Structure formats: C-alpha cells, structure tokens
Short mmCIF file of C-alpha atoms in Angstrom, two decimals:
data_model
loop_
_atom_site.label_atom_id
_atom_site.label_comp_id
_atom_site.label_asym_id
_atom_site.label_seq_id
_atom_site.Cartn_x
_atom_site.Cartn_y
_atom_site.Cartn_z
CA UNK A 365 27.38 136.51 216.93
CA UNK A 366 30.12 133.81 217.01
CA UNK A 367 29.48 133.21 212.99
CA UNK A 368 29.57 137.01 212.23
CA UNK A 369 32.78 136.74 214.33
CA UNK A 370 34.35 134.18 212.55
CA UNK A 371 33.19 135.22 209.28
CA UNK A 372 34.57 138.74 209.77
CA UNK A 373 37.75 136.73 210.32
CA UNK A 374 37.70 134.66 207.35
CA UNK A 375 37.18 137.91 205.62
CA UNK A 376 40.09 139.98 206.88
CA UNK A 377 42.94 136.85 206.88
CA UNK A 378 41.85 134.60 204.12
CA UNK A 379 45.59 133.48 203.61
CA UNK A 380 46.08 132.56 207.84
CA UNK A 381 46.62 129.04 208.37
CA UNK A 382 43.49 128.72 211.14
CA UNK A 383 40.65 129.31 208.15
CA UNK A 384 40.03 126.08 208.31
CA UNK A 385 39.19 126.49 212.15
CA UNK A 386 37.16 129.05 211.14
CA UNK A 387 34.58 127.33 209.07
CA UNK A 388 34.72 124.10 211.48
CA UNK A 389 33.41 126.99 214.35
CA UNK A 390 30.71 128.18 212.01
CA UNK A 391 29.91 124.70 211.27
CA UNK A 392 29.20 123.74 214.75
CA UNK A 393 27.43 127.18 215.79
CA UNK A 394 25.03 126.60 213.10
CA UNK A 395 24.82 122.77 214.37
CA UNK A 396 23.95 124.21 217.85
CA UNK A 397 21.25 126.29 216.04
CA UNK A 398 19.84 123.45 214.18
CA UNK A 399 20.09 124.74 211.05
CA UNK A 400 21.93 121.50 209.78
CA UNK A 401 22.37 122.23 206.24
CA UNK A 402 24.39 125.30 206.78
CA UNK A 403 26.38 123.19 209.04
CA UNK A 404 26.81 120.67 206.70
CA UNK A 405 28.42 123.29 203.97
CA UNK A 406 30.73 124.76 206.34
CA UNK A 407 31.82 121.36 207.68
CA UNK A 408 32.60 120.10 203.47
CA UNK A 409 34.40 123.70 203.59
CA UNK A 410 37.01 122.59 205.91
CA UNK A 411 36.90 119.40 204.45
CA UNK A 412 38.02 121.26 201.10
CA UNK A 413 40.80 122.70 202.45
CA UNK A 414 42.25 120.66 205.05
CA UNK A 415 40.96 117.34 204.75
CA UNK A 416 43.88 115.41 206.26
CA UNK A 417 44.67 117.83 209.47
CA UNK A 418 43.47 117.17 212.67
CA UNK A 419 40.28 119.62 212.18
CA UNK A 420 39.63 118.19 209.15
CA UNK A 421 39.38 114.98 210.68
CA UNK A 422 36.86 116.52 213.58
CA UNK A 423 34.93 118.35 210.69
CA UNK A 424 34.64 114.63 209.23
CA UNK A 425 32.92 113.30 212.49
CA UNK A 426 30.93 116.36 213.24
CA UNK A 427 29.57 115.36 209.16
CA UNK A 428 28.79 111.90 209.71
CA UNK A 429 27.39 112.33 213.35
CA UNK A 430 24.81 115.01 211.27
CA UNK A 431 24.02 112.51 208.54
CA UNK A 432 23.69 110.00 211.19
CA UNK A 433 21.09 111.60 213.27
CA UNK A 434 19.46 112.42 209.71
CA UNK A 435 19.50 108.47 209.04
CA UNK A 436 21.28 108.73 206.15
CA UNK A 437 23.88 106.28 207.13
CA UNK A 438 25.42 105.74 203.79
CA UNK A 439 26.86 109.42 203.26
CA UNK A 440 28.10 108.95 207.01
CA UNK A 441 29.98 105.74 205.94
CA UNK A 442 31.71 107.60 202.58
CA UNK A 443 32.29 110.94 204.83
CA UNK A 444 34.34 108.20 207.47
CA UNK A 445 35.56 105.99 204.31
CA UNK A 446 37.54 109.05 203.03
CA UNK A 447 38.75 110.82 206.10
CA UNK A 448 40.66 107.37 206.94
CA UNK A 449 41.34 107.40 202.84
CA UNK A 450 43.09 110.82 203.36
CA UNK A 451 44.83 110.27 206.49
CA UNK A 452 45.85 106.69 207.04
CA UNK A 453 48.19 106.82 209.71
CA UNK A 454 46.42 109.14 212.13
CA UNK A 455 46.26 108.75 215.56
CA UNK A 456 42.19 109.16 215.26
CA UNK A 457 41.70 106.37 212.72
CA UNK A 458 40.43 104.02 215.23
CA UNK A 459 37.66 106.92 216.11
CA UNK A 460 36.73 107.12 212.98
CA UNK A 461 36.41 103.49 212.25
CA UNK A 462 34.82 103.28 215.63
CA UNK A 463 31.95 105.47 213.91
CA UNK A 464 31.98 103.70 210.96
CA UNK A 465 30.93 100.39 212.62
CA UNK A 466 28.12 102.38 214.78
CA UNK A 467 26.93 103.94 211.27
CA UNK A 468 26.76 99.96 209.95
CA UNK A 469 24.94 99.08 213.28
CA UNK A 470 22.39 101.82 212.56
CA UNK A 471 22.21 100.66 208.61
CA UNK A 472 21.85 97.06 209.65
CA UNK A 473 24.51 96.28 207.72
CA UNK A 474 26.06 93.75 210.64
CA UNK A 475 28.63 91.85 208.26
CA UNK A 476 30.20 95.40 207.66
CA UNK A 477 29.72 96.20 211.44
CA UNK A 478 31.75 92.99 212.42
CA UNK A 479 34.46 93.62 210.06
CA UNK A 480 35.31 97.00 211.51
CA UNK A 481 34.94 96.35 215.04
CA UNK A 482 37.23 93.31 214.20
CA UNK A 483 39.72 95.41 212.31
CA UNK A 484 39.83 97.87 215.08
CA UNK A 485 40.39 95.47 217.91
CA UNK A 486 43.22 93.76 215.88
CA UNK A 487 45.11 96.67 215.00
CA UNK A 488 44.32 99.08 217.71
CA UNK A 489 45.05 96.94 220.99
CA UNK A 490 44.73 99.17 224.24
CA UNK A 491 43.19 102.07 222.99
CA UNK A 492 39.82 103.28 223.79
CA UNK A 493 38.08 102.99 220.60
CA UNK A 494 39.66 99.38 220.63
CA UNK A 495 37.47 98.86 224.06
CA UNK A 496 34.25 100.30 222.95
CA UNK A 497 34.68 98.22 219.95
CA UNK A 498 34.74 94.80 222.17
CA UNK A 499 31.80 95.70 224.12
CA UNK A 500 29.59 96.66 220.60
CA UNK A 501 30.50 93.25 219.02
CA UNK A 502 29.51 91.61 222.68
CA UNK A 503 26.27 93.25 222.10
CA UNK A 504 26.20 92.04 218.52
CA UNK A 505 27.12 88.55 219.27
CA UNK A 506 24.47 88.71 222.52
CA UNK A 507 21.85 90.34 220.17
CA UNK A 508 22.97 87.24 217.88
CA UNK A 509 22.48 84.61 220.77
CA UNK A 510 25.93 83.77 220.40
CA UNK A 511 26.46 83.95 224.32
CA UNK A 512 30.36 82.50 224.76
CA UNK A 513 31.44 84.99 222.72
CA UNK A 514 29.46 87.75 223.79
CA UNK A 515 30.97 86.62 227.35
CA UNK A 516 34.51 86.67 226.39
CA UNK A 517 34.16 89.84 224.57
CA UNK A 518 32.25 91.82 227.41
CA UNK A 519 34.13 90.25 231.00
CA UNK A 520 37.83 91.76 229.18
CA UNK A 521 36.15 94.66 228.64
CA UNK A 522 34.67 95.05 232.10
CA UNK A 523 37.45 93.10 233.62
CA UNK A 524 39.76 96.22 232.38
CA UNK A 525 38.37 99.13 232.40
CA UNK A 526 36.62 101.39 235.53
CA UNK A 527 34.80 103.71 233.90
CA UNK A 528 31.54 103.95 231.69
CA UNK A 529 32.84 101.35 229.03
CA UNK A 530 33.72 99.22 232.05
CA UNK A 531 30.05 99.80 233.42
CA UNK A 532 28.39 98.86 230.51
CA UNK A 533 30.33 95.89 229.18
CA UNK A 534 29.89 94.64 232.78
CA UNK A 535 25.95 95.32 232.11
CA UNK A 536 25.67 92.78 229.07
CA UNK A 537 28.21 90.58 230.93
CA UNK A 538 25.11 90.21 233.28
CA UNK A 539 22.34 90.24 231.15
CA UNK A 540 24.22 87.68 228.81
CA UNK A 541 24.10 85.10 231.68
CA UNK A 542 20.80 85.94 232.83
CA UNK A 543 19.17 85.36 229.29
CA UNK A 544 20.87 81.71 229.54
CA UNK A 545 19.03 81.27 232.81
CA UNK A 546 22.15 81.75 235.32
CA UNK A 547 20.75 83.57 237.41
CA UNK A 548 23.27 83.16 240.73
CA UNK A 549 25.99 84.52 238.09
CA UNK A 550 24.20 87.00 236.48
CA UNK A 551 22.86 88.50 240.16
CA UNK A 552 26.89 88.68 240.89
CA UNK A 553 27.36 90.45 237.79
CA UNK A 554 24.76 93.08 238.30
CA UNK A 555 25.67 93.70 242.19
CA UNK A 556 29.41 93.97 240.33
CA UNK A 557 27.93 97.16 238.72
CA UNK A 558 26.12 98.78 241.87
CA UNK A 559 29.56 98.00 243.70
CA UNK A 560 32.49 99.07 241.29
CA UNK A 561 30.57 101.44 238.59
CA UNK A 562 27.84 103.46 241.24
CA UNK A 563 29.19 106.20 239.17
CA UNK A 564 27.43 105.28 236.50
CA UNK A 565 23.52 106.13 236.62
CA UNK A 566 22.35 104.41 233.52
CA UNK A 567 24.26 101.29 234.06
CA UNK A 568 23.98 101.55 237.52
CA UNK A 569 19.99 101.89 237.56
CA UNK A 570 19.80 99.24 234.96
CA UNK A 571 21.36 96.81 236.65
CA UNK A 572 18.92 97.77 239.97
CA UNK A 573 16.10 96.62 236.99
CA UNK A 574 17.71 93.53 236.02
CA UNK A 575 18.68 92.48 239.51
CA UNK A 576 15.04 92.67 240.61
CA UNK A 577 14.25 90.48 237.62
CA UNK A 578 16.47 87.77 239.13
CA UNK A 579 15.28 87.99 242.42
CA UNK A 580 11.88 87.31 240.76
CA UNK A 581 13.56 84.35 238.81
CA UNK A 582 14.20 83.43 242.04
CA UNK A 583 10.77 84.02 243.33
CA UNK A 584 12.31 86.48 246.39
CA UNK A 585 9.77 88.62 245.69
CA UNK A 586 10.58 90.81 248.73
CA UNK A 587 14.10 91.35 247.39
CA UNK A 588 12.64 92.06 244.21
CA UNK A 589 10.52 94.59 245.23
CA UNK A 590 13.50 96.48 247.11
CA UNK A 591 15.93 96.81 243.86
CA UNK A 592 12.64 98.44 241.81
CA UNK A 593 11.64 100.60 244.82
CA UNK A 594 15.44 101.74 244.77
CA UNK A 595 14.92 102.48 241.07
CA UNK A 596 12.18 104.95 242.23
CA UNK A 597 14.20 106.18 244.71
CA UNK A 598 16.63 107.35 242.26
CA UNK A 599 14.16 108.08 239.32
CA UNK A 600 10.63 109.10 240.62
CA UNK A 601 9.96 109.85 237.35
CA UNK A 602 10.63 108.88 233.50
CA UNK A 603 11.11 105.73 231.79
CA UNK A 604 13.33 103.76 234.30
CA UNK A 605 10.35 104.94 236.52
CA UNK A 606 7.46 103.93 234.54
CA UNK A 607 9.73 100.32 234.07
CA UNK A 608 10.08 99.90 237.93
CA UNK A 609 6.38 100.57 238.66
CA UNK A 610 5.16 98.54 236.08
CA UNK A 611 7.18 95.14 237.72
CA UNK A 612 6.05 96.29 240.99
CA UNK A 613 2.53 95.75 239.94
CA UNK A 614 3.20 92.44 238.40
CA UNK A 615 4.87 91.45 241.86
#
C-alpha cells in the first residue's frame, strides 16, 4: 500500500521537489519486503536525481548496507566511494566513511580498513563516527595482537563515552588485558562494564562470560560459577546460554 501510495504520487507531481523522497520510501518498503532488487533500483533512482542531497546520501547507505548483507562488498565500497565523491563537505561524510571501513573489514581488505578509520579519526575529532572508528581499529589492532595500541585506542574510547560505544570499547579494553594474562586488570575492566554500562545487555552479559573466565584463571571456581549462573539468569536460553552452561560443566 505505501508503494502504490508513493507511486500514485510520483505520478501526479513528477516536477515536486520531494520525488526523490518518493523513490527512497519505495526503496525501503520493498527492502522491508525483501524483495532487494526492486529496492536496489529505486534506491539508484534517487541516486539519479539527487545524488548529493541529504536523501541521496541515505539512499547511498541504505545501497551499500543491501550489497553488504549480499557480500558483495566491492559495489558497497564504489556506492560509499561516490556519495563522498559527490558531496565532499557533508556533514555525513564521516558516516559514510565509517561504512566504508566496515565494508573493508568484511572484504578483508585491512590495509584499506586502517586507512579509513585513520582518516576518520584525524579529520573528524569528537564526532561519533570518529568514536566508533577508534574502537574498530582497537579491535583490529587486538585481532592483530598489537595489544598497546589496541589499549590506547579502546580506554579513550571507553574513558569518554557512556553509552553502547563506551560499553563495548570498555569490553575489548578488558579482553585485551586478559589475553596478555592480566587478569587483576582485566577483572576491573569487566566489573567497569557491569557497573557503568548495565544498560547494555550484550556488553553487559559478555563481560559476566569473561569475568567468570578470570575467576577461573584465578582458580575461584566458586566465583566463577556465580558470573555464568548470572548469565543464565539473564539468558535461560540462546547462545550466551548454551556458552554459560557449557563452562559450568567444565568447572
């Protein structure tokens, strides 16, 4: 109904100035359908006619999130490439570089990945995009074994920032020092996310997890055993579930 709606609009203004709107709206109803090629189109439609506006840009992103999710990272890299080709000094550029470097992530193309998180952080100090970008390199560098940076990168972003960016660089913070063995430090990060970021469930219940795994370091097995029973308490079921039972077993 809401295509039939907005093509009977198209049809009846096809000089007004929100046509563009129009096609991104039929692009995402047929998204929410799952009919992704017809999506696609409509999305390149606005694309055609207003690339450099503000709903081209969010055409642009809806685009490369599709390819994305369709793997094909390399047209979601050109659909980003030329949205920040066509509008330059945006205020969303660091968004769409932001999605860029996730799209390199996905392609394993690190080198590119590191660039744009770099270029982001340089140039785009204090906002958001600039934040998320520190904690993906952190993961990068901690994926990488490269644990002083990852450190530095992750405690400023957790250091600065209360909400779910906060709660997961402050995640890796922890699980950076426990995978070099300091365990004291890395139990003071983790209890740092069930204190600050409780908000948070999937950081939150993670850190429950990991916490448990340094009480076993520890060999406290009865405090162990009371952050994965708290796990169950909060997910009787699933795979945080299935994770907690299966260390209570090895306990």
């Amino acid at each position: 109904n809401a295509i039939n709606a907005y093509k009977e609009f198209i049809q009846y203004y096809p000089k007004s100035e929100l046509i563009p709107n129009a096609y991104f709206w039929i692009g995402k109803s047929f998204a929410n359908l799952k009919k992704e090629n017809d999506a696609i189109e409509n999305f390149n439609k606005v694309l055609e006619i207003s690339k450099k506006s503000d709903i081209g840009i969010s055409a642009a992103i809806e685009l490369a999130n599709l390819y994305s999710n369709k793997k094909q990272y390399a047209s979601a890299i050109q659909v980003l490439n030329s949205s920040i080709d066509a509008a330059p000094t945006s205020n969303r550029v660091p968004e769409l570089l932001y999605l860029r470097g996730t799209a390199e992530v996905k392609d394993n193309n690190l080198k590119a990945a590191y660039s744009t998180f770099e270029q982001i952080i340089t140039y785009y100090e204090g906002n958001i995009f600039a934040a998320k970008s520190k904690v993906e390199l952190g993961i990068l560098e901690l994926n990488k074994g490269n644990y002083e940076n990852a450190i530095q990168l992750l405690k400023e972003a957790a250091e600065n920032r209360i909400d779910d960016i906060g709660a997961q660089a402050q995640y890796y913070y922890g699980l950076a020092l426990f995978n070099q063995n300091k365990i004291n430090e890395a139990i003071t990060a983790f209890v740092r996310v069930r204190s600050i970021f409780a908000a948070y469930d999937e950081w939150y219940t993670k850190s429950l997890l990991r916490l448990g795994d340094c009480y076993v370091k520890l060999n406290d097995k009865k405090l162990a055993r009371e952050m994965y029973r708290a796990v169950l308490i909060r997910h009787p079921k699933g795979e945080y579930a299935i994770e907690a039972n299966k260390k209570l077993k090895q306990l």
